Amino acid sequence: MAAQTMEQLVSLCKRRGFIFPGSAVYGGLQGTYDYGPLGVELKNNLKLAWWRANVWEREDMEGIDAAILMNKLTWRYSGHEETFVDPMVDCKNCKMRWRADQISGKCPNCASTELTEPRPFNLMFKTQIGPVPDPESFSYLRPETAQGIFVNFKHVLDSTSRKLPFGIAQIGKAFRNEITPRNFIFRVREFEQMEIEFFVRPGEDEAWHKKWVEDRINWWLSVGLSRQNLEPYHQKPEELAHYAKATVDLLYRFPHGLEELEGIANRTDYDLGSHSKDQGALGLKARVSPNSHSTDKLTYFDPETKQHVVPFVIEPSAGVDRGVLALLSEAYAEEQVKPAPAERLKPVEEALATFLKSVSRNEKIPAQAKEALLAEGERIAQAVGERLPSIAGLLSMPGAESIEVAKKLRGQVDPVVDEFYRTVLHFKPHLAPIKVAVLPLKKNNPEIVSTAKGIRRKLQSTGSMRVVYDDTGAIGKLYRRQDEIGTPFCITVDFDTLGEGQDTALKNTVTVRHRDSMAQERVAISELETYLREKMQSGA
Ligand SMILES: Nc1ncnc2c1ncn2[C@@H]1O[C@H](COP(=O)(O)OP(=O)(O)OP(=O)(O)O)[C@@H](O)[C@H]1O
């Protein structure tokens, strides 16, 4: 099961500390989000998995980390100053601005069809460089990481003696002044990319492009996305960017629809050619603007043919934030631990109906928020038995806090959820923000507590996983909480561990509980590290 609605994810992310709206205490800043304690771990794990697979485990790749600020000439010759634009329209009625290619002739805010003609809007953020307000002293925040790789092509080649084919990988921030940021972290103004520029001999580009599409699909599967939610889309000739010979978009079935997660383009010799001097002598296949500023030829000397060539580029370019959203969505499940009897569900159904009635009558909730609340409420009401845990998300949506009966609904829901349901994130263990939670059965027993803390310290000292200690609730509640944040293993220290239980043979053993199956096993403390490492490697 995956997330059905974005609200489920937004609510969980805020509630448990994955992702928060940016600058919230000042009313927010549209198109920005902050990663919280668990979000930063998840994001780092995703980036590390990508770096491992694409840099460490390959023999044909190097990594770099280039500056975000670049000489503004980079953006002239890359083509971004001229062509990195989206078509923008204004609604003449409510004055909202939209991307013309994302709406169907009608303002999504007020439904007016009175729109201006589309006009180009450049998505780059301009910024002043240096203390003197001279009109020429500006540059842009990079809208992609790729250009930092192209301008370093010669540096990497000369410092590593690489032979074609080889690639350069980079992970870093990118900024786009999106006209309509939306869908949580799917379209934002500040985000991260994981990009590879893979340099090949002209003529070998098509085979490498095909190979990269397969590799990238396989990698997304290896981090847990399912094949039925991932669709390669071959761009039609009229859809291709001006520099691209072919592009395959990997689309993912996000809660809001099937949309781009990664693009894999065959960019020909456009990029290296564009940033080179003496372009006329290079035999370029791509059409580039004349470059009168570059100080170097970005070519490769082929030792076999004894000729200088401009390599073709295959570019797999993925969004980190869209990756995080896909992982969350794929991993999310609301599960019934045991069936809730009808007499326990009935009061919840009634409280939900009262809540929705109260929402629809409330005039203070803005129209859009009200519509979203009612839609989500109706979805839950259609099958309360299955969707009960979603009510927590419903109650944290904008507008819900102003409804008085919300408290009553929460009071009805919480005990039923605690007893019969769980929300769980089925992350692959290597992506889970926390790998192991060590829990004391009794937090007021000093020996149990010190044993549990000792186990945490020992496991943490291996340096290979994040391990936490948690004693802030009863054991059942602690298991649910760890399920909800995707912790694959919980370790419980109890009286048997101390040798004070009925079976003294269990001394120095602990209970290991598995998130997905909820199965429990008894494992010797001395074997925990090996046991967990093996389970983690096998993805269990
Ligand atoms: N505004 C954004 N917010 C989050 N991620 C983004 C954004 N723009 C691009 N990305 C990510 O960077 C990747 C490569 O960028 P690219 O320029 O190919 O995107 P794009 O085709 O402009 O995306 P879209 O058509 O959705 O605007 C995308 O596949 C996406 O994962």
mmCIF file of N, CA and C and ligand atoms in Angstrom, residues 99 176 178 185-188 191 193 260-263 317-319 322, ligand 1:
data_model
loop_
_atom_site.group_PDB
_atom_site.id
_atom_site.type_symbol
_atom_site.label_atom_id
_atom_site.label_comp_id
_atom_site.label_asym_id
_atom_site.label_seq_id
_atom_site.Cartn_x
_atom_site.Cartn_y
_atom_site.Cartn_z
ATOM 1 N N ARG A 99 1.387 29.128 -14.441
ATOM 2 C CA ARG A 99 2.166 28.650 -15.584
ATOM 3 C C ARG A 99 1.174 28.226 -16.648
ATOM 4 N N ARG A 176 15.006 27.603 -8.325
ATOM 5 C CA ARG A 176 14.196 28.053 -9.463
ATOM 6 C C ARG A 176 13.027 28.871 -8.941
ATOM 7 N N GLU A 178 10.014 29.219 -9.360
ATOM 8 C CA GLU A 178 8.835 28.589 -9.957
ATOM 9 C C GLU A 178 7.636 29.532 -9.857
ATOM 10 N N ILE A 185 6.706 18.999 -1.353
ATOM 11 C CA ILE A 185 8.092 19.188 -1.787
ATOM 12 C C ILE A 185 8.309 18.768 -3.243
ATOM 13 N N PHE A 186 7.218 18.553 -3.990
ATOM 14 C CA PHE A 186 7.384 18.148 -5.390
ATOM 15 C C PHE A 186 7.909 19.307 -6.246
ATOM 16 N N ARG A 187 7.284 20.460 -6.118
ATOM 17 C CA ARG A 187 7.742 21.625 -6.896
ATOM 18 C C ARG A 187 8.010 22.764 -5.923
ATOM 19 N N VAL A 188 9.286 23.013 -5.672
ATOM 20 C CA VAL A 188 9.678 24.036 -4.708
ATOM 21 C C VAL A 188 10.661 24.998 -5.356
ATOM 22 N N PHE A 191 15.745 23.428 -3.964
ATOM 23 C CA PHE A 191 15.718 21.966 -3.886
ATOM 24 C C PHE A 191 17.113 21.421 -4.147
ATOM 25 N N GLN A 193 19.505 18.462 -6.274
ATOM 26 C CA GLN A 193 19.562 17.537 -7.412
ATOM 27 C C GLN A 193 20.704 16.546 -7.228
ATOM 28 N N GLU A 260 7.178 13.718 -13.225
ATOM 29 C CA GLU A 260 8.622 13.455 -13.376
ATOM 30 C C GLU A 260 9.377 13.382 -12.050
ATOM 31 N N LEU A 261 10.163 12.302 -11.935
ATOM 32 C CA LEU A 261 11.052 12.113 -10.798
ATOM 33 C C LEU A 261 12.487 12.375 -11.238
ATOM 34 N N GLU A 262 12.786 11.967 -12.452
ATOM 35 C CA GLU A 262 14.143 12.105 -12.986
ATOM 36 C C GLU A 262 14.054 12.227 -14.501
ATOM 37 N N GLY A 263 14.999 12.986 -15.079
ATOM 38 C CA GLY A 263 15.076 13.063 -16.535
ATOM 39 C C GLY A 263 16.426 12.526 -16.984
ATOM 40 N N SER A 317 19.412 13.123 -14.403
ATOM 41 C CA SER A 317 19.252 14.220 -13.444
ATOM 42 C C SER A 317 18.021 13.983 -12.579
ATOM 43 N N ALA A 318 18.282 13.724 -11.285
ATOM 44 C CA ALA A 318 17.168 13.375 -10.394
ATOM 45 C C ALA A 318 17.013 14.422 -9.303
ATOM 46 N N GLY A 319 15.795 14.617 -8.841
ATOM 47 C CA GLY A 319 15.534 15.541 -7.740
ATOM 48 C C GLY A 319 15.569 14.792 -6.414
ATOM 49 N N ARG A 322 12.081 15.243 -4.684
ATOM 50 C CA ARG A 322 11.071 14.370 -5.302
ATOM 51 C C ARG A 322 11.353 12.918 -4.947
HETATM 52 N N1 LIG B 1 10.986 23.054 -8.729
HETATM 53 C C1 LIG B 1 11.465 21.842 -8.458
HETATM 54 N N2 LIG B 1 11.275 21.302 -7.234
HETATM 55 C C2 LIG B 1 11.778 20.089 -6.913
HETATM 56 N N3 LIG B 1 12.497 19.344 -7.781
HETATM 57 C C3 LIG B 1 12.723 19.828 -9.015
HETATM 58 C C4 LIG B 1 12.212 21.084 -9.420
HETATM 59 N N4 LIG B 1 12.575 21.307 -10.707
HETATM 60 C C5 LIG B 1 13.286 20.228 -11.084
HETATM 61 N N5 LIG B 1 13.384 19.340 -10.078
HETATM 62 C C6 LIG B 1 14.086 18.046 -10.101
HETATM 63 O O1 LIG B 1 15.255 18.124 -10.911
HETATM 64 C C7 LIG B 1 15.188 17.130 -11.938
HETATM 65 C C8 LIG B 1 15.895 17.610 -13.189
HETATM 66 O O2 LIG B 1 15.462 18.904 -13.571
HETATM 67 P P1 LIG B 1 14.791 19.223 -14.978
HETATM 68 O O3 LIG B 1 15.255 20.541 -15.416
HETATM 69 O O4 LIG B 1 14.949 18.049 -15.907
HETATM 70 O O5 LIG B 1 13.281 19.305 -14.485
HETATM 71 P P2 LIG B 1 12.066 19.834 -15.352
HETATM 72 O O6 LIG B 1 11.930 18.963 -16.551
HETATM 73 O O7 LIG B 1 12.191 21.301 -15.505
HETATM 74 O O8 LIG B 1 10.921 19.477 -14.291
HETATM 75 P P3 LIG B 1 9.403 19.961 -14.432
HETATM 76 O O9 LIG B 1 9.012 19.700 -15.860
HETATM 77 O O10 LIG B 1 8.662 19.116 -13.432
HETATM 78 O O11 LIG B 1 9.443 21.423 -14.078
HETATM 79 C C9 LIG B 1 13.703 16.863 -12.124
HETATM 80 O O12 LIG B 1 13.477 15.573 -12.647
HETATM 81 C C10 LIG B 1 13.195 16.996 -10.710
HETATM 82 O O13 LIG B 1 13.355 15.778 -10.000
#
